[in-house]
């Protein structure tokens, strides 16, 4: 089992749709969790951290289930500008070299 | 504020040539990182540094060397380039350690080895 697994997609959705991305991680001792966004041929940028209680930022909601080792990202009312690849990122703890990036899920929002 | 700047943006090398990629940050961050990103793969850590004068190996360090002589700069060297090192290279920095720090990325260096 890969350490951080994501559905690669692509997810093709119409504007206004709600879309959910899932991510699983294998190391139960993982400490911190994030979603990054990466536009085509650009650098990754932090979208949001993921907290145990769940957290929301506008149209974006992130949730963490430590028991199932599962992270999710929900995007409501999708915009064309949401088209990007979404990276699930997990910090295993310990040294700074322990930040693990998933391969990403590609989202394409169509008019 | 430039953030994290990588030079060059693009480079084509022949097998066996050497080169150095430069990463500079103006945010006074302590920690710096070099990643590579290949199609179908997540970002993989090559080397990182927790402060001026320090370096440490990441997941895929073979074939690369790094130096952090100044706090703001982190250099990645390829001594003898190989086609397997064709990739997009990203530099990143974080203000401090700890896994809750957001990574600030440069906009990447696209390197092709022929």
Short mmCIF file of C-alpha atoms in Angstrom, two decimals:
data_model
loop_
_atom_site.label_atom_id
_atom_site.label_comp_id
_atom_site.label_asym_id
_atom_site.label_seq_id
_atom_site.Cartn_x
_atom_site.Cartn_y
_atom_site.Cartn_z
CA UNK A 1 0.00 0.00 0.00
CA UNK A 2 1.36 3.41 -0.96
CA UNK A 3 1.87 5.80 1.91
CA UNK A 4 -0.54 8.43 0.56
CA UNK A 5 -3.10 7.37 -2.02
CA UNK A 6 -5.46 9.46 -4.09
CA UNK A 7 -7.80 8.78 -6.96
CA UNK A 8 -5.91 10.27 -9.93
CA UNK A 9 -9.08 11.29 -11.76
CA UNK A 10 -9.60 13.24 -13.87
CA UNK A 11 -12.83 14.46 -12.38
CA UNK A 12 -14.79 16.29 -15.07
CA UNK A 13 -17.66 18.29 -13.57
CA UNK A 14 -19.95 21.12 -14.72
CA UNK A 15 -19.80 24.55 -13.14
CA UNK A 16 -21.80 24.65 -9.95
CA UNK A 17 -21.33 20.99 -9.13
CA UNK A 18 -20.17 19.66 -5.80
CA UNK A 19 -17.11 17.42 -5.99
CA UNK A 20 -15.35 15.37 -3.32
CA UNK A 21 -11.79 14.11 -3.26
CA UNK A 22 -10.59 11.31 -1.05
CA UNK A 23 -7.17 10.46 0.27
CA UNK A 24 -5.94 7.59 2.45
CA UNK A 25 -2.68 7.35 4.34
CA UNK A 26 -0.97 4.27 5.69
CA UNK A 27 1.07 5.55 8.65
CA UNK A 28 -1.19 5.77 11.69
CA UNK A 29 1.35 7.98 13.47
CA UNK A 30 0.96 10.76 10.89
CA UNK A 31 0.56 14.10 12.58
CA UNK A 32 -0.47 16.82 10.14
CA UNK A 33 -2.53 16.87 6.99
CA UNK A 34 -2.94 19.33 4.15
CA UNK A 35 -4.49 19.92 0.77
CA UNK A 36 -2.36 21.70 -1.81
CA UNK A 37 -3.48 22.92 -5.20
CA UNK A 38 -1.28 22.76 -8.29
CA UNK A 39 -2.23 24.47 -11.53
CA UNK A 40 -0.89 23.09 -14.80
CA UNK A 41 2.88 23.67 -15.08
CA UNK A 42 2.90 25.71 -11.86
CA UNK A 43 4.13 25.18 -8.34
CA UNK A 44 1.98 23.64 -5.58
CA UNK A 45 0.30 26.10 -3.23
CA UNK A 46 -1.26 25.41 0.15
CA UNK A 47 -5.04 25.30 -0.09
CA UNK A 48 -5.83 24.40 3.49
CA UNK A 49 -4.70 22.46 6.49
CA UNK A 50 -6.93 19.64 7.71
CA UNK A 51 -7.91 19.53 11.37
CA UNK A 52 -9.41 16.68 13.35
CA UNK A 53 -12.62 18.62 13.91
CA UNK A 54 -12.99 19.38 10.23
CA UNK A 55 -12.60 22.84 8.80
CA UNK A 56 -14.18 25.03 6.18
CA UNK A 57 -12.89 27.89 4.05
CA UNK A 58 -15.58 29.37 1.86
CA UNK A 59 -16.64 26.72 -0.64
CA UNK A 60 -13.99 24.26 0.55
CA UNK A 61 -14.44 21.79 3.41
CA UNK A 62 -11.75 19.44 4.64
CA UNK A 63 -12.28 16.50 6.96
CA UNK A 64 -10.02 14.03 8.70
CA UNK A 65 -10.92 10.59 10.02
CA UNK A 66 -7.94 9.31 12.01
CA UNK A 67 -9.57 5.97 12.78
CA UNK A 68 -9.98 5.21 9.09
CA UNK A 69 -6.82 7.13 8.09
CA UNK A 70 -8.82 9.06 5.58
CA UNK A 71 -8.86 12.70 4.47
CA UNK A 72 -11.39 14.39 2.26
CA UNK A 73 -11.85 17.66 0.42
CA UNK A 74 -15.27 18.88 -0.65
CA UNK A 75 -15.67 21.71 -3.15
CA UNK A 76 -19.14 23.22 -3.43
CA UNK A 77 -20.44 25.35 -6.31
CA UNK A 78 -17.43 24.56 -8.52
CA UNK A 79 -15.95 27.40 -10.56
CA UNK A 80 -13.95 27.20 -13.77
CA UNK A 81 -11.02 28.57 -11.78
CA UNK A 82 -11.09 25.49 -9.51
CA UNK A 83 -9.65 23.41 -12.37
CA UNK A 84 -6.32 22.15 -11.07
CA UNK A 85 -4.68 19.13 -9.50
CA UNK A 86 -5.32 18.70 -5.77
CA UNK A 87 -2.53 17.15 -3.74
CA UNK A 88 -3.08 15.37 -0.45
CA UNK A 89 -0.07 15.89 1.82
CA UNK A 90 0.73 14.11 5.07
CA UNK A 91 3.42 14.83 7.67
CA UNK A 92 4.58 11.61 9.27
CA UNK A 93 6.29 13.31 12.17
CA UNK A 94 9.93 13.25 13.17
CA UNK A 95 12.38 14.84 10.80
CA UNK A 96 11.53 17.49 8.26
CA UNK A 97 12.01 14.96 5.51
CA UNK A 98 8.78 13.23 6.42
CA UNK A 99 6.29 15.29 4.40
CA UNK A 100 4.68 12.93 1.92
CA UNK A 101 2.84 14.14 -1.17
CA UNK A 102 0.13 12.17 -2.89
CA UNK A 103 0.17 11.99 -6.68
CA UNK A 104 -2.79 14.32 -6.91
CA UNK A 105 -6.33 14.29 -8.25
CA UNK A 106 -6.99 16.29 -11.38
CA UNK A 107 -10.18 18.36 -11.52
CA UNK A 108 -11.57 19.88 -14.68
CA UNK A 109 -14.60 22.17 -14.31
CA UNK A 110 -16.49 22.72 -17.55
CA UNK A 111 -18.86 25.56 -18.48
CA UNK B 1 8.44 40.34 -2.04
CA UNK B 2 9.78 37.67 -4.40
CA UNK B 3 9.29 34.69 -2.05
CA UNK B 4 11.16 31.70 -3.44
CA UNK B 5 13.05 32.19 -6.70
CA UNK B 6 14.55 29.40 -8.77
CA UNK B 7 17.09 29.78 -11.55
CA UNK B 8 17.22 28.72 -14.27
CA UNK B 9 13.60 28.11 -15.34
CA UNK B 10 14.54 25.70 -18.14
CA UNK B 11 17.68 23.83 -19.08
CA UNK B 12 18.70 21.12 -21.50
CA UNK B 13 21.81 19.13 -20.71
CA UNK B 14 23.71 16.32 -22.32
CA UNK B 15 24.37 13.12 -20.40
CA UNK B 16 27.44 13.54 -18.22
CA UNK B 17 27.30 17.31 -17.98
CA UNK B 18 27.11 19.01 -14.63
CA UNK B 19 25.03 21.93 -13.47
CA UNK B 20 23.79 23.73 -10.39
CA UNK B 21 20.24 24.85 -9.69
CA UNK B 22 19.89 27.87 -7.45
CA UNK B 23 17.09 28.52 -4.99
CA UNK B 24 16.86 31.83 -3.18
CA UNK B 25 14.29 32.91 -0.58
CA UNK B 26 13.81 36.35 0.91
CA UNK B 27 11.48 35.38 3.75
CA UNK B 28 14.23 34.59 6.29
CA UNK B 29 13.03 30.99 6.42
CA UNK B 30 15.13 28.48 8.29
CA UNK B 31 14.21 25.35 6.36
CA UNK B 32 14.66 24.70 2.66
CA UNK B 33 13.90 21.71 0.46
CA UNK B 34 14.52 20.35 -3.02
CA UNK B 35 11.88 18.13 -4.66
CA UNK B 36 11.50 16.51 -8.03
CA UNK B 37 8.17 15.89 -9.73
CA UNK B 38 7.76 13.29 -12.44
CA UNK B 39 4.61 12.36 -14.42
CA UNK B 40 2.43 10.00 -12.44
CA UNK B 41 4.48 10.52 -9.28
CA UNK B 42 4.00 12.73 -6.28
CA UNK B 43 6.65 15.23 -5.33
CA UNK B 44 9.66 13.40 -3.96
CA UNK B 45 12.14 14.97 -1.58
CA UNK B 46 15.75 14.98 -2.77
CA UNK B 47 17.55 16.86 0.03
CA UNK B 48 16.62 19.39 2.65
CA UNK B 49 18.26 21.80 5.08
CA UNK B 50 17.20 22.81 8.58
CA UNK B 51 19.46 25.83 8.70
CA UNK B 52 22.53 27.53 7.30
CA UNK B 53 25.40 25.08 6.95
CA UNK B 54 23.22 21.97 7.32
CA UNK B 55 21.92 19.47 4.78
CA UNK B 56 20.15 16.12 5.01
CA UNK B 57 19.10 13.40 2.58
CA UNK B 58 15.54 12.95 1.49
CA UNK B 59 13.83 10.09 -0.29
CA UNK B 60 15.78 10.23 -3.58
CA UNK B 61 19.23 11.78 -2.92
CA UNK B 62 21.38 9.68 -5.25
CA UNK B 63 23.06 11.63 -8.04
CA UNK B 64 22.54 14.99 -6.34
CA UNK B 65 24.48 17.16 -3.94
CA UNK B 66 23.39 20.27 -2.08
CA UNK B 67 24.88 23.15 -0.17
CA UNK B 68 23.46 25.83 2.14
CA UNK B 69 26.32 28.24 2.67
CA UNK B 70 23.97 31.18 3.18
CA UNK B 71 20.62 31.07 4.90
CA UNK B 72 18.78 32.48 1.91
CA UNK B 73 20.27 30.14 -0.71
CA UNK B 74 20.00 26.40 -1.28
CA UNK B 75 21.93 24.95 -4.22
CA UNK B 76 21.23 21.63 -5.92
CA UNK B 77 24.04 20.12 -7.97
CA UNK B 78 24.06 17.39 -10.57
CA UNK B 79 27.65 16.21 -10.95
CA UNK B 80 27.09 13.93 -13.96
CA UNK B 81 23.61 14.30 -15.38
CA UNK B 82 21.70 11.18 -16.45
CA UNK B 83 18.49 10.89 -18.51
CA UNK B 84 16.72 9.56 -15.38
CA UNK B 85 17.19 13.01 -13.86
CA UNK B 86 14.94 14.61 -16.46
CA UNK B 87 12.25 16.15 -14.28
CA UNK B 88 10.70 19.29 -12.90
CA UNK B 89 12.57 20.45 -9.82
CA UNK B 90 10.88 22.49 -7.11
CA UNK B 91 12.52 24.30 -4.26
CA UNK B 92 10.51 25.12 -1.14
CA UNK B 93 11.03 26.78 2.20
CA UNK B 94 9.32 26.88 5.58
CA UNK B 95 9.69 29.45 8.32
CA UNK B 96 10.49 26.89 11.00
CA UNK B 97 10.32 23.16 11.46
CA UNK B 98 7.33 21.12 12.47
CA UNK B 99 4.89 19.51 10.13
CA UNK B 100 2.30 22.27 10.41
CA UNK B 101 4.33 24.79 8.44
CA UNK B 102 3.09 25.56 4.90
CA UNK B 103 5.66 24.96 2.21
CA UNK B 104 6.39 27.99 0.00
CA UNK B 105 7.42 26.77 -3.43
CA UNK B 106 9.39 28.35 -6.22
CA UNK B 107 7.93 28.10 -9.69
CA UNK B 108 10.14 25.21 -10.75
CA UNK B 109 13.03 24.35 -13.04
CA UNK B 110 12.31 22.15 -16.04
CA UNK B 111 15.39 20.06 -16.74
CA UNK B 112 15.88 17.74 -19.70
CA UNK B 113 18.85 15.42 -19.99
CA UNK B 114 19.54 14.10 -23.49
#
